[in-house]
Tab-separated table of C-alpha atoms and ligand atoms in Angstrom:
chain	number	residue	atom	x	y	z
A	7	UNK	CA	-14.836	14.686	47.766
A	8	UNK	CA	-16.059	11.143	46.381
A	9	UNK	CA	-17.158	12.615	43.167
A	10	UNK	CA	-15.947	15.019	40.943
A	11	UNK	CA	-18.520	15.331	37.979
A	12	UNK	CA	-15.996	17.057	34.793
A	13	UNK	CA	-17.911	20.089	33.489
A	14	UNK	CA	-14.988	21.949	33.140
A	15	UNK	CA	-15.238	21.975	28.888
A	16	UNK	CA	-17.779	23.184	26.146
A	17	UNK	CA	-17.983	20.704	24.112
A	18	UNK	CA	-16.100	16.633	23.378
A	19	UNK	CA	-14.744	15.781	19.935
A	20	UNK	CA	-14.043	12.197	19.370
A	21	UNK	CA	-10.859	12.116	16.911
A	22	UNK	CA	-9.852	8.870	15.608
A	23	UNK	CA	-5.953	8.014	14.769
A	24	UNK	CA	-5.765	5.622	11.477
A	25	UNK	CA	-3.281	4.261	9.182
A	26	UNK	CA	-1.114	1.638	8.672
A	27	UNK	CA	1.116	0.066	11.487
A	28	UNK	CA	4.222	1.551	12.301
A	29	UNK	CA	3.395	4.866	10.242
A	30	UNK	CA	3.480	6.322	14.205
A	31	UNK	CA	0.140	6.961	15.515
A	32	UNK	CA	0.974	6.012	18.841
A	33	UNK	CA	3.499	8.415	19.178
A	34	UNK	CA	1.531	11.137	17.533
A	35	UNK	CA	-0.686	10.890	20.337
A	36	UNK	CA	1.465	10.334	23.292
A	37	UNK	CA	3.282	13.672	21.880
A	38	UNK	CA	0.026	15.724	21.686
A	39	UNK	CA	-1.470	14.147	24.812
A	40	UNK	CA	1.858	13.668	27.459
A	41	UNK	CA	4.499	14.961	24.887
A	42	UNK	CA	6.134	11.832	24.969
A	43	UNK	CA	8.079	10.123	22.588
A	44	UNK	CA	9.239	6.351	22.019
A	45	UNK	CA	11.757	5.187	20.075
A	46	UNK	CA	10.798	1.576	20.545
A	47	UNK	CA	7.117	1.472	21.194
A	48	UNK	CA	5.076	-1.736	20.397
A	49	UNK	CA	2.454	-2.167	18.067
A	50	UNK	CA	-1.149	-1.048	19.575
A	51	UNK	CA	-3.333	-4.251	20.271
A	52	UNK	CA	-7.053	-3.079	20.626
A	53	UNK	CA	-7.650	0.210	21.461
A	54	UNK	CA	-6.631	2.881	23.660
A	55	UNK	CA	-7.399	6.589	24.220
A	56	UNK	CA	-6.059	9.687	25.170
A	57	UNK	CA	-7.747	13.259	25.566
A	58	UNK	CA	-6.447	16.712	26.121
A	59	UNK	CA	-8.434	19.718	27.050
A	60	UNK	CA	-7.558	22.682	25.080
A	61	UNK	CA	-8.724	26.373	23.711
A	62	UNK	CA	-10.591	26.802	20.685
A	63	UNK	CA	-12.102	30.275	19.197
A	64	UNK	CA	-12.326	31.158	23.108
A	65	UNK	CA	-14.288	27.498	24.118
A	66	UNK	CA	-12.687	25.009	26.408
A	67	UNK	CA	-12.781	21.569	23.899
A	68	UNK	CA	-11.807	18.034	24.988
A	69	UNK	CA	-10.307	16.262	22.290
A	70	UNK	CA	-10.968	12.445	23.118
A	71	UNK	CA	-8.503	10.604	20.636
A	72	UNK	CA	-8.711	6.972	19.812
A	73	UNK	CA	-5.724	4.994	18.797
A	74	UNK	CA	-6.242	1.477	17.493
A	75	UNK	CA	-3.672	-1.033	15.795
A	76	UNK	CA	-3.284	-0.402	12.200
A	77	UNK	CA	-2.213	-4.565	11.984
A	78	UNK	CA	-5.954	-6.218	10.980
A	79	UNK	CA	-5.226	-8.933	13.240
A	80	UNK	CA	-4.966	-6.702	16.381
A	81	UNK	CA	-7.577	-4.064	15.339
A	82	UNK	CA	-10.837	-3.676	17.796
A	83	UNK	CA	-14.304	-3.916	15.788
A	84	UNK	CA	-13.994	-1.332	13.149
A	85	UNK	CA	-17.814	0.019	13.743
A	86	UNK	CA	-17.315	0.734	17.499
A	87	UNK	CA	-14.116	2.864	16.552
A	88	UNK	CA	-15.621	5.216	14.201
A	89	UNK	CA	-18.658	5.508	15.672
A	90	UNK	CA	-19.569	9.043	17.371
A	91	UNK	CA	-16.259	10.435	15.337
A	92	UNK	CA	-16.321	13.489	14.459
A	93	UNK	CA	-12.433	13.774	13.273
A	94	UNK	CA	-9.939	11.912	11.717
A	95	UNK	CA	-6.339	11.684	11.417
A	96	UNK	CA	-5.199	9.838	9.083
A	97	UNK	CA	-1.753	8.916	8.958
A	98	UNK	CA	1.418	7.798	6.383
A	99	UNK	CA	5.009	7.863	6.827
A	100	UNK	CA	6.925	10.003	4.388
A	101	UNK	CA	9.397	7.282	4.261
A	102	UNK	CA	7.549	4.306	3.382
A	103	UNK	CA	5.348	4.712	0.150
A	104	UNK	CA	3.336	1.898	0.293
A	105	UNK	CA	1.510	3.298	3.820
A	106	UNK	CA	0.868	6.760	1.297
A	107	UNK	CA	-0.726	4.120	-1.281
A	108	UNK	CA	-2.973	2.632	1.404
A	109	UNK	CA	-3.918	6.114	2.256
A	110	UNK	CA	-7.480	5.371	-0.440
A	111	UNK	CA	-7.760	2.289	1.704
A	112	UNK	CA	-8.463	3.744	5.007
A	113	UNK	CA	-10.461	6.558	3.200
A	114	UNK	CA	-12.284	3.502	2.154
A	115	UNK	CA	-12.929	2.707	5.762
A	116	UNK	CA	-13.873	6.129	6.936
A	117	UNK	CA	-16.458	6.114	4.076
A	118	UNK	CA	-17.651	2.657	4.748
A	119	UNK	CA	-17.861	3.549	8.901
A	120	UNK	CA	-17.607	6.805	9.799
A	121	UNK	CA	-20.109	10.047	9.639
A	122	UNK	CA	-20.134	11.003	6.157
A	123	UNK	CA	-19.435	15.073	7.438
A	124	UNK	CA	-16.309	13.802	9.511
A	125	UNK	CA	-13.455	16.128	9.203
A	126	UNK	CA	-10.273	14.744	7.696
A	127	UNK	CA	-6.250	15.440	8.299
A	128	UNK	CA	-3.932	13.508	6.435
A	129	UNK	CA	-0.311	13.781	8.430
A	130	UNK	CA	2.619	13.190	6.689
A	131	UNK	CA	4.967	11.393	9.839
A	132	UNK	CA	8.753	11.065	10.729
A	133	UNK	CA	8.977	14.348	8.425
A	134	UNK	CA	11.996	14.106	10.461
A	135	UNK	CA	13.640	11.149	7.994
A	136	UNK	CA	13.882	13.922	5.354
A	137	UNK	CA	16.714	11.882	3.918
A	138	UNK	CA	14.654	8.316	3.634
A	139	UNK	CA	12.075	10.652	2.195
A	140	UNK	CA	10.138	8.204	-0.598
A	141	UNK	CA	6.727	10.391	-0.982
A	142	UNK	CA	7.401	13.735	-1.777
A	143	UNK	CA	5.286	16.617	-0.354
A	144	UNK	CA	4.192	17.571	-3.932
A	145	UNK	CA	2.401	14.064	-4.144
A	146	UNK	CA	0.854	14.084	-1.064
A	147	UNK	CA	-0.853	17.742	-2.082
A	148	UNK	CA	-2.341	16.608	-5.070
A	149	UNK	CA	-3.694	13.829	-3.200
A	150	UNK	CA	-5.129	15.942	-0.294
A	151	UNK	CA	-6.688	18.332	-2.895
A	152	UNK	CA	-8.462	15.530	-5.288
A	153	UNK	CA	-9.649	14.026	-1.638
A	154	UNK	CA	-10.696	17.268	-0.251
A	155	UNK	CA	-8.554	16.684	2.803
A	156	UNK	CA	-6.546	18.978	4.949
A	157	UNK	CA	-3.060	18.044	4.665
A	158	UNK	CA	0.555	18.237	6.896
A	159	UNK	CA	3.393	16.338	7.133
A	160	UNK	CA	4.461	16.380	11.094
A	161	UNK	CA	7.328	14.882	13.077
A	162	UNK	CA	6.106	12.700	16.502
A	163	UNK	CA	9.941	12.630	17.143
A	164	UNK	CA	10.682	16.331	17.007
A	165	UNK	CA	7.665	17.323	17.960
A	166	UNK	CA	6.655	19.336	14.692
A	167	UNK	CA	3.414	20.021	13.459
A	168	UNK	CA	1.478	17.683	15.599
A	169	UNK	CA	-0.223	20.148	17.630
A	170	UNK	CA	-1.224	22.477	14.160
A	171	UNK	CA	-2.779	19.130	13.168
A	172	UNK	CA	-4.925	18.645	15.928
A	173	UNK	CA	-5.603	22.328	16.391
A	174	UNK	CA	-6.645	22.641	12.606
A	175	UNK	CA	-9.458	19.463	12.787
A	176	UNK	CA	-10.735	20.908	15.930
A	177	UNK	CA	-11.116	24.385	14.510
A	178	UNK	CA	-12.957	22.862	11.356
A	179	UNK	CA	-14.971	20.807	13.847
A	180	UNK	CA	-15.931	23.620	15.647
A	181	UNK	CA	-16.717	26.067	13.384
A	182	UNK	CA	-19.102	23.307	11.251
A	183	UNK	CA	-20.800	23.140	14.345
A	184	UNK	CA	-21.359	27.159	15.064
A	185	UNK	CA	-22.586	27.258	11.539
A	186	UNK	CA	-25.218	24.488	11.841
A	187	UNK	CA	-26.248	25.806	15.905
A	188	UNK	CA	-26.534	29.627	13.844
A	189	UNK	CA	-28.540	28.159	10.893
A	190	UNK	CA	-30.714	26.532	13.308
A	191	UNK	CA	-31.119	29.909	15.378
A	192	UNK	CA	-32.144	31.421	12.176
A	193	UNK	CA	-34.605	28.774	11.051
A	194	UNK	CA	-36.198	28.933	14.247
A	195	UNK	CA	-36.415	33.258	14.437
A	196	UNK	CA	-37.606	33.034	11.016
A	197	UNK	CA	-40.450	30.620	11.975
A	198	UNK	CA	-41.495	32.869	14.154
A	199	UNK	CA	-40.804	30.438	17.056
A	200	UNK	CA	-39.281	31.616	20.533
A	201	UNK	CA	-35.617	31.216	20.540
A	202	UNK	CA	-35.002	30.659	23.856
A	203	UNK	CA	-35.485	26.416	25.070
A	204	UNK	CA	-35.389	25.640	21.169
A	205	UNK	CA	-33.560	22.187	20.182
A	206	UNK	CA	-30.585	23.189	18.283
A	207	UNK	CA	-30.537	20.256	15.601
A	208	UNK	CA	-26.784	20.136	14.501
A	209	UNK	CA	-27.682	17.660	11.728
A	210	UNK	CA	-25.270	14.774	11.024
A	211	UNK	CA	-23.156	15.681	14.187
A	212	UNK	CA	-26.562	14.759	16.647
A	213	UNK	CA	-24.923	12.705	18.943
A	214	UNK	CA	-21.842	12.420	17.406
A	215	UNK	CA	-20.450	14.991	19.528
A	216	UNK	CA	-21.901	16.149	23.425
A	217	UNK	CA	-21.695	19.855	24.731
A	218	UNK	CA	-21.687	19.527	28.478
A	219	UNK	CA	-22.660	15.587	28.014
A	220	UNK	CA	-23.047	14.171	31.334
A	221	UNK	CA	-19.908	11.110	31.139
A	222	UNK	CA	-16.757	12.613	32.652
A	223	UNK	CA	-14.569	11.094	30.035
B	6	GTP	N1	11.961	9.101	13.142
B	6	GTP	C1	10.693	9.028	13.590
B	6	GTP	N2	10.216	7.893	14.090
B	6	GTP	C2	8.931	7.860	14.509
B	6	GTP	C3	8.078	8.996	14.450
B	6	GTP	N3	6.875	8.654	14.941
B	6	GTP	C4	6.958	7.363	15.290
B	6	GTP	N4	8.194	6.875	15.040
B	6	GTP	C5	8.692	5.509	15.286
B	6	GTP	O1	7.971	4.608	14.463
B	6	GTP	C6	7.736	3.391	15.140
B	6	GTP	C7	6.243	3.063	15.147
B	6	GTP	O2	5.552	4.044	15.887
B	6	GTP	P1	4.100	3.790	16.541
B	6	GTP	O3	3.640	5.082	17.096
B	6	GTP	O4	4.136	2.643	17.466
B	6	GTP	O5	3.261	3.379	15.219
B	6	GTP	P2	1.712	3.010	15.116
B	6	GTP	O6	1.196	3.692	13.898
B	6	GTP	O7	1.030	3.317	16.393
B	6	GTP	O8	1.736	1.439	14.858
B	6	GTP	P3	0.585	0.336	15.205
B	6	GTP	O9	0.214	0.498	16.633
B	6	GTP	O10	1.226	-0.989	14.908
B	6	GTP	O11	-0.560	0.589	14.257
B	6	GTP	C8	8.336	3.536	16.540
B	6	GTP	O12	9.628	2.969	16.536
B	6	GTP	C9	8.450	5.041	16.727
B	6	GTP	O13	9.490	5.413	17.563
B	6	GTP	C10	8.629	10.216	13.929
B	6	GTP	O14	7.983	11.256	13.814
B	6	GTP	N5	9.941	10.165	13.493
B	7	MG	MG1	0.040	2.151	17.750
């Protein structure tokens, strides 16, 4: 068969990977995507993506995840990245405090580019390096909570935590959408118009996300 058109999903969520370079966003994603890990990977230049299909609430979702170089000098244009996001990972390592300080940086970014309603994780990485440990988990908490930001510390290495992130932004994502498709059911029965063949507006996410879109990526 020449073609094979992919239908096999529900709905596409674009996640982004940020954070500073080295922090281990590559690796993040070659675990969730391949579970792979590399001791010695090389910084990203540009961008690259991954996706995984996988279950959520009983729907088939693709997760489409964007990596991009957290060095300015190799990063793709920052509007192209974020845009159509409808998740973000954002990413420290629990060993080096001055990628946690930058964390209000990219935030920065996401508010500068990205949906306003995009749903954040921040990831704690190399949780692993417990010893070399210089932001503590207590710090990272207070952080998520004055942010409003779901928060984990995960290990690409041994594998820890890195598929609860993932899982956890595409629940959020997912159930932000039901509750704006429901709304929208309820706006239109209330108006007295027919349900059936009526546009389900999903607000901010319009086009940021595609159920059934017709791209196979
Ligand atoms: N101990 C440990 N090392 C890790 C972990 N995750 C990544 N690393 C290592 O950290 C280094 C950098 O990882 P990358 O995944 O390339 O980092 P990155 O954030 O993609 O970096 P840029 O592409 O430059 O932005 C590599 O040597 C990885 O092996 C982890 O969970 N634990
Ligand atoms: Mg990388």
């Amino acid at each position: 068969m020449a073609y094979k058109v992919d239908h096999e999903y529900d709905y596409l969520f674009k996640i982004v990977l940020i954070g500073d370079s080295g922090v281990g966003k590559s690796n993040i994603l070659s675990r969730f995507t391949r579970n792979e890990f590399c001791l010695e990977s090389k910084s990203t230049i540009g961008v690259e993506f991954a996706t995984r299909t996988l279950q959520v609430e009983g729907k088939t979702v693709k997760a489409q995840i964007w990596d991009t170089a957290g060095q300015e000098r190799y990063r793709a244009i920052t509007s192209a990245y974020y845009r159509g996001a409808v998740g973000a990972l954002l990413v420290y390592d629990i060993t080096k405090r001055q990628t946690f300080e930058n964390v209000q940086r990219w935030l920065r970014e996401l508010r500068d580019h990205a949906d306003s309603n995009i749903v954040i994780m921040m990831a704690g990485n190399k949780s692993d390096l417990n010893h070399l440990r210089s932001v503590t988990e207590q710090d990272a908490q207070l952080l998520a909570e004055k942010e409003e930001l779901a928060f984990l510390e995960t290990s690409a290495l041994e594998a820890l935590n890195v598929e609860k992130a993932f899982q956890t932004i595409l629940l959020d994502i997912y159930q932000i959408i039901s509750r704006k498709a429901l709304a929208a059911q309820e706006a239109a029965s209330s108006t007295g118009l027919p349900g059936q063949g009526t546009t389900i507006n999903v607000g901010d996410y319009s086009g940021n996300l595609s159920r059934r879109p017709c791209c196979s990526n």
